[in-house]
mmCIF file of C-alpha atoms in Angstrom:
data_model
loop_
_atom_site.group_PDB
_atom_site.id
_atom_site.type_symbol
_atom_site.label_atom_id
_atom_site.label_comp_id
_atom_site.label_asym_id
_atom_site.label_seq_id
_atom_site.Cartn_x
_atom_site.Cartn_y
_atom_site.Cartn_z
ATOM 1 C CA UNK A 1 4.336 -3.347 12.621
ATOM 2 C CA UNK A 2 2.667 -6.705 13.348
ATOM 3 C CA UNK A 3 2.784 -6.386 17.160
ATOM 4 C CA UNK A 4 -0.789 -6.962 18.316
ATOM 5 C CA UNK A 5 -2.087 -5.961 14.875
ATOM 6 C CA UNK A 6 -1.660 -6.931 11.211
ATOM 7 C CA UNK A 7 1.809 -6.372 9.767
ATOM 8 C CA UNK A 8 1.945 -3.670 7.117
ATOM 9 C CA UNK A 9 3.888 -3.656 3.860
ATOM 10 C CA UNK A 10 6.145 -0.807 4.989
ATOM 11 C CA UNK A 11 7.530 -2.761 7.961
ATOM 12 C CA UNK A 12 9.645 -5.189 5.912
ATOM 13 C CA UNK A 13 13.381 -4.911 5.311
ATOM 14 C CA UNK A 14 14.849 -4.151 1.897
ATOM 15 C CA UNK A 15 16.004 -7.142 -0.112
ATOM 16 C CA UNK A 16 15.332 -9.567 -2.925
ATOM 17 C CA UNK A 17 15.128 -12.714 -0.783
ATOM 18 C CA UNK A 18 11.901 -14.172 0.583
ATOM 19 C CA UNK A 19 10.705 -12.278 3.671
ATOM 20 C CA UNK A 20 11.786 -8.855 2.415
ATOM 21 C CA UNK A 21 10.403 -6.379 -0.096
ATOM 22 C CA UNK A 22 12.674 -4.856 -2.718
ATOM 23 C CA UNK A 23 13.030 -1.096 -2.396
ATOM 24 C CA UNK A 24 13.878 0.938 -5.477
ATOM 25 C CA UNK A 25 15.791 4.139 -4.703
ATOM 26 C CA UNK A 26 14.858 7.517 -6.100
ATOM 27 C CA UNK A 27 17.413 9.554 -8.006
ATOM 28 C CA UNK A 28 16.653 12.846 -6.261
ATOM 29 C CA UNK A 29 16.794 13.391 -2.485
ATOM 30 C CA UNK A 30 13.314 13.526 -0.943
ATOM 31 C CA UNK A 31 11.533 13.689 -4.306
ATOM 32 C CA UNK A 32 9.819 11.401 -6.773
ATOM 33 C CA UNK A 33 11.182 11.555 -10.317
ATOM 34 C CA UNK A 34 9.838 10.157 -13.578
ATOM 35 C CA UNK A 35 12.936 7.953 -13.859
ATOM 36 C CA UNK A 36 12.428 6.484 -10.393
ATOM 37 C CA UNK A 37 8.785 5.692 -11.226
ATOM 38 C CA UNK A 38 9.934 3.967 -14.426
ATOM 39 C CA UNK A 39 12.492 1.933 -12.458
ATOM 40 C CA UNK A 40 9.797 0.991 -9.928
ATOM 41 C CA UNK A 41 7.350 0.041 -12.682
ATOM 42 C CA UNK A 42 9.791 -2.200 -14.549
ATOM 43 C CA UNK A 43 11.263 -3.810 -11.412
ATOM 44 C CA UNK A 44 8.061 -5.823 -10.953
ATOM 45 C CA UNK A 45 7.771 -9.150 -12.786
ATOM 46 C CA UNK A 46 5.517 -9.118 -15.833
ATOM 47 C CA UNK A 47 3.079 -11.640 -14.357
ATOM 48 C CA UNK A 48 2.221 -9.199 -11.550
ATOM 49 C CA UNK A 49 2.615 -5.947 -13.505
ATOM 50 C CA UNK A 50 -0.561 -6.539 -15.521
ATOM 51 C CA UNK A 51 -2.712 -6.300 -12.355
ATOM 52 C CA UNK A 52 -0.495 -3.897 -10.413
ATOM 53 C CA UNK A 53 -1.567 -0.575 -8.903
ATOM 54 C CA UNK A 54 0.285 2.374 -7.418
ATOM 55 C CA UNK A 55 -0.390 3.289 -3.783
ATOM 56 C CA UNK A 56 0.712 6.674 -2.410
ATOM 57 C CA UNK A 57 -0.257 9.594 -0.194
ATOM 58 C CA UNK A 58 -2.042 12.721 -1.384
ATOM 59 C CA UNK A 59 1.214 14.717 -1.242
ATOM 60 C CA UNK A 60 2.982 12.115 -3.373
ATOM 61 C CA UNK A 61 0.136 12.143 -5.891
ATOM 62 C CA UNK A 62 0.416 15.924 -6.181
ATOM 63 C CA UNK A 63 4.154 15.616 -6.824
ATOM 64 C CA UNK A 64 3.659 12.904 -9.444
ATOM 65 C CA UNK A 65 0.900 14.839 -11.223
ATOM 66 C CA UNK A 66 3.386 17.653 -11.844
ATOM 67 C CA UNK A 67 5.976 15.403 -13.552
ATOM 68 C CA UNK A 68 6.418 15.862 -17.304
ATOM 69 C CA UNK A 69 7.949 13.735 -20.024
ATOM 70 C CA UNK A 70 11.247 15.392 -20.978
ATOM 71 C CA UNK A 71 10.904 14.814 -24.737
ATOM 72 C CA UNK A 72 7.263 15.770 -25.317
ATOM 73 C CA UNK A 73 6.560 18.058 -22.370
ATOM 74 C CA UNK A 74 3.325 16.168 -21.602
ATOM 75 C CA UNK A 75 2.390 15.186 -18.063
ATOM 76 C CA UNK A 76 3.031 11.479 -17.373
ATOM 77 C CA UNK A 77 -0.165 11.295 -15.284
ATOM 78 C CA UNK A 78 -3.187 10.493 -17.445
ATOM 79 C CA UNK A 79 -6.429 11.798 -15.937
ATOM 80 C CA UNK A 80 -9.579 9.829 -16.541
ATOM 81 C CA UNK A 81 -11.821 11.139 -19.297
ATOM 82 C CA UNK A 82 -14.855 9.017 -18.416
ATOM 83 C CA UNK A 83 -16.804 8.665 -15.201
ATOM 84 C CA UNK A 84 -15.946 5.487 -13.307
ATOM 85 C CA UNK A 85 -12.621 5.065 -15.083
ATOM 86 C CA UNK A 86 -9.580 5.465 -12.804
ATOM 87 C CA UNK A 87 -6.672 7.836 -13.393
ATOM 88 C CA UNK A 88 -3.572 6.029 -14.634
ATOM 89 C CA UNK A 89 0.151 6.416 -14.243
ATOM 90 C CA UNK A 90 2.272 4.499 -16.775
ATOM 91 C CA UNK A 91 -0.915 2.597 -17.647
ATOM 92 C CA UNK A 92 -1.592 1.422 -14.052
ATOM 93 C CA UNK A 93 -4.301 2.578 -11.677
ATOM 94 C CA UNK A 94 -3.367 4.895 -8.783
ATOM 95 C CA UNK A 95 -4.854 4.562 -5.278
ATOM 96 C CA UNK A 96 -4.566 7.166 -2.537
ATOM 97 C CA UNK A 97 -3.913 6.193 1.083
ATOM 98 C CA UNK A 98 -3.548 8.448 4.111
ATOM 99 C CA UNK A 99 -1.424 5.705 5.720
ATOM 100 C CA UNK A 100 1.381 6.062 3.186
ATOM 101 C CA UNK A 101 4.170 8.470 4.170
ATOM 102 C CA UNK A 102 4.497 11.821 2.453
ATOM 103 C CA UNK A 103 7.520 13.215 0.650
ATOM 104 C CA UNK A 104 10.000 12.834 3.491
ATOM 105 C CA UNK A 105 13.658 11.920 2.975
ATOM 106 C CA UNK A 106 14.321 8.203 3.541
ATOM 107 C CA UNK A 107 10.595 7.315 3.446
ATOM 108 C CA UNK A 108 8.844 4.616 1.438
ATOM 109 C CA UNK A 109 6.585 7.011 -0.458
ATOM 110 C CA UNK A 110 5.180 4.789 -3.227
ATOM 111 C CA UNK A 111 4.131 1.152 -3.317
ATOM 112 C CA UNK A 112 3.553 -0.649 -6.613
ATOM 113 C CA UNK A 113 2.285 -4.171 -6.992
ATOM 114 C CA UNK A 114 -0.490 -6.680 -7.381
ATOM 115 C CA UNK A 115 -1.927 -6.297 -3.895
ATOM 116 C CA UNK A 116 -4.389 -9.173 -4.285
ATOM 117 C CA UNK A 117 -1.491 -11.559 -4.865
ATOM 118 C CA UNK A 118 0.887 -9.888 -2.401
ATOM 119 C CA UNK A 119 -1.170 -9.319 0.758
ATOM 120 C CA UNK A 120 -3.756 -11.431 2.523
ATOM 121 C CA UNK A 121 -6.204 -10.437 5.243
ATOM 122 C CA UNK A 122 -7.654 -13.332 7.208
ATOM 123 C CA UNK A 123 -9.947 -14.006 10.160
ATOM 124 C CA UNK A 124 -8.104 -15.740 12.969
ATOM 125 C CA UNK A 125 -11.170 -16.656 15.047
ATOM 126 C CA UNK A 126 -14.906 -16.324 14.964
ATOM 127 C CA UNK A 127 -16.728 -13.556 16.830
ATOM 128 C CA UNK A 128 -16.578 -13.857 20.616
ATOM 129 C CA UNK A 129 -19.359 -12.352 22.698
ATOM 130 C CA UNK A 130 -18.895 -11.531 26.381
ATOM 131 C CA UNK A 131 -22.005 -10.869 28.486
ATOM 132 C CA UNK A 132 -21.543 -8.355 31.326
ATOM 133 C CA UNK A 133 -24.563 -8.158 33.669
ATOM 134 C CA UNK A 134 -22.616 -6.478 36.527
ATOM 135 C CA UNK A 135 -21.140 -3.180 35.243
ATOM 136 C CA UNK A 136 -24.295 -1.186 34.571
ATOM 137 C CA UNK A 137 -27.174 -2.728 36.521
ATOM 138 C CA UNK A 138 -30.067 -3.254 35.663
ATOM 139 C CA UNK A 139 -28.753 -3.240 32.080
ATOM 140 C CA UNK A 140 -26.679 -5.977 30.476
ATOM 141 C CA UNK A 141 -23.706 -5.039 28.300
ATOM 142 C CA UNK A 142 -22.402 -7.191 25.480
ATOM 143 C CA UNK A 143 -18.838 -6.990 24.172
ATOM 144 C CA UNK A 144 -18.099 -8.481 20.764
ATOM 145 C CA UNK A 145 -14.547 -9.092 19.562
ATOM 146 C CA UNK A 146 -13.162 -10.517 16.377
ATOM 147 C CA UNK A 147 -9.503 -11.154 15.639
ATOM 148 C CA UNK A 148 -8.258 -10.267 12.182
ATOM 149 C CA UNK A 149 -4.745 -10.653 10.826
ATOM 150 C CA UNK A 150 -2.860 -9.684 7.727
ATOM 151 C CA UNK A 151 0.546 -10.238 6.199
ATOM 152 C CA UNK A 152 2.444 -10.330 2.940
ATOM 153 C CA UNK A 153 2.141 -13.768 1.333
ATOM 154 C CA UNK A 154 3.937 -13.099 -1.965
ATOM 155 C CA UNK A 155 6.973 -10.836 -1.774
ATOM 156 C CA UNK A 156 7.590 -10.946 -5.549
ATOM 157 C CA UNK A 157 4.298 -9.159 -6.293
ATOM 158 C CA UNK A 158 5.223 -5.916 -4.523
ATOM 159 C CA UNK A 159 7.888 -3.175 -4.788
ATOM 160 C CA UNK A 160 8.462 0.043 -2.818
ATOM 161 C CA UNK A 161 9.989 3.358 -3.871
ATOM 162 C CA UNK A 162 12.371 4.743 -1.252
ATOM 163 C CA UNK A 163 13.142 8.431 -1.368
ATOM 164 C CA UNK A 164 16.861 9.004 -0.944
ATOM 165 C CA UNK A 165 18.228 11.130 1.867
#
């Protein structure tokens, strides 16, 4: 939420203007559909789509793995056939994150974008060391702190899939 910690991608309002992240709605309440994934995929500009990745929870990945193409009956998820090669969805790599919400109505279940272009993590200060010789005599304690921040720097490189209510 950005209060005393880095601001996450899910804390931004919906919109196409700078300072907001566009949210693509799903067609089915509380569920991910193949059509909504297609809409999410093609909503991103081509310059960012070439390096884009999907980010979702384990529950969302399970739901997506069960989706089939209506015409051929094949699963749209393509598992990796070689070691070290990632699984792909619509030709883009998929990453799993426990911090992404599950399949809950009105949640932002899937993120898609070029995260290297969209989000930046930065060090705000160098490491500070505090020496404490008083708390645990005769021992001396040292406390080390480092401030780190993070925020979206390019709102065009990221899209979110919002499950409808």
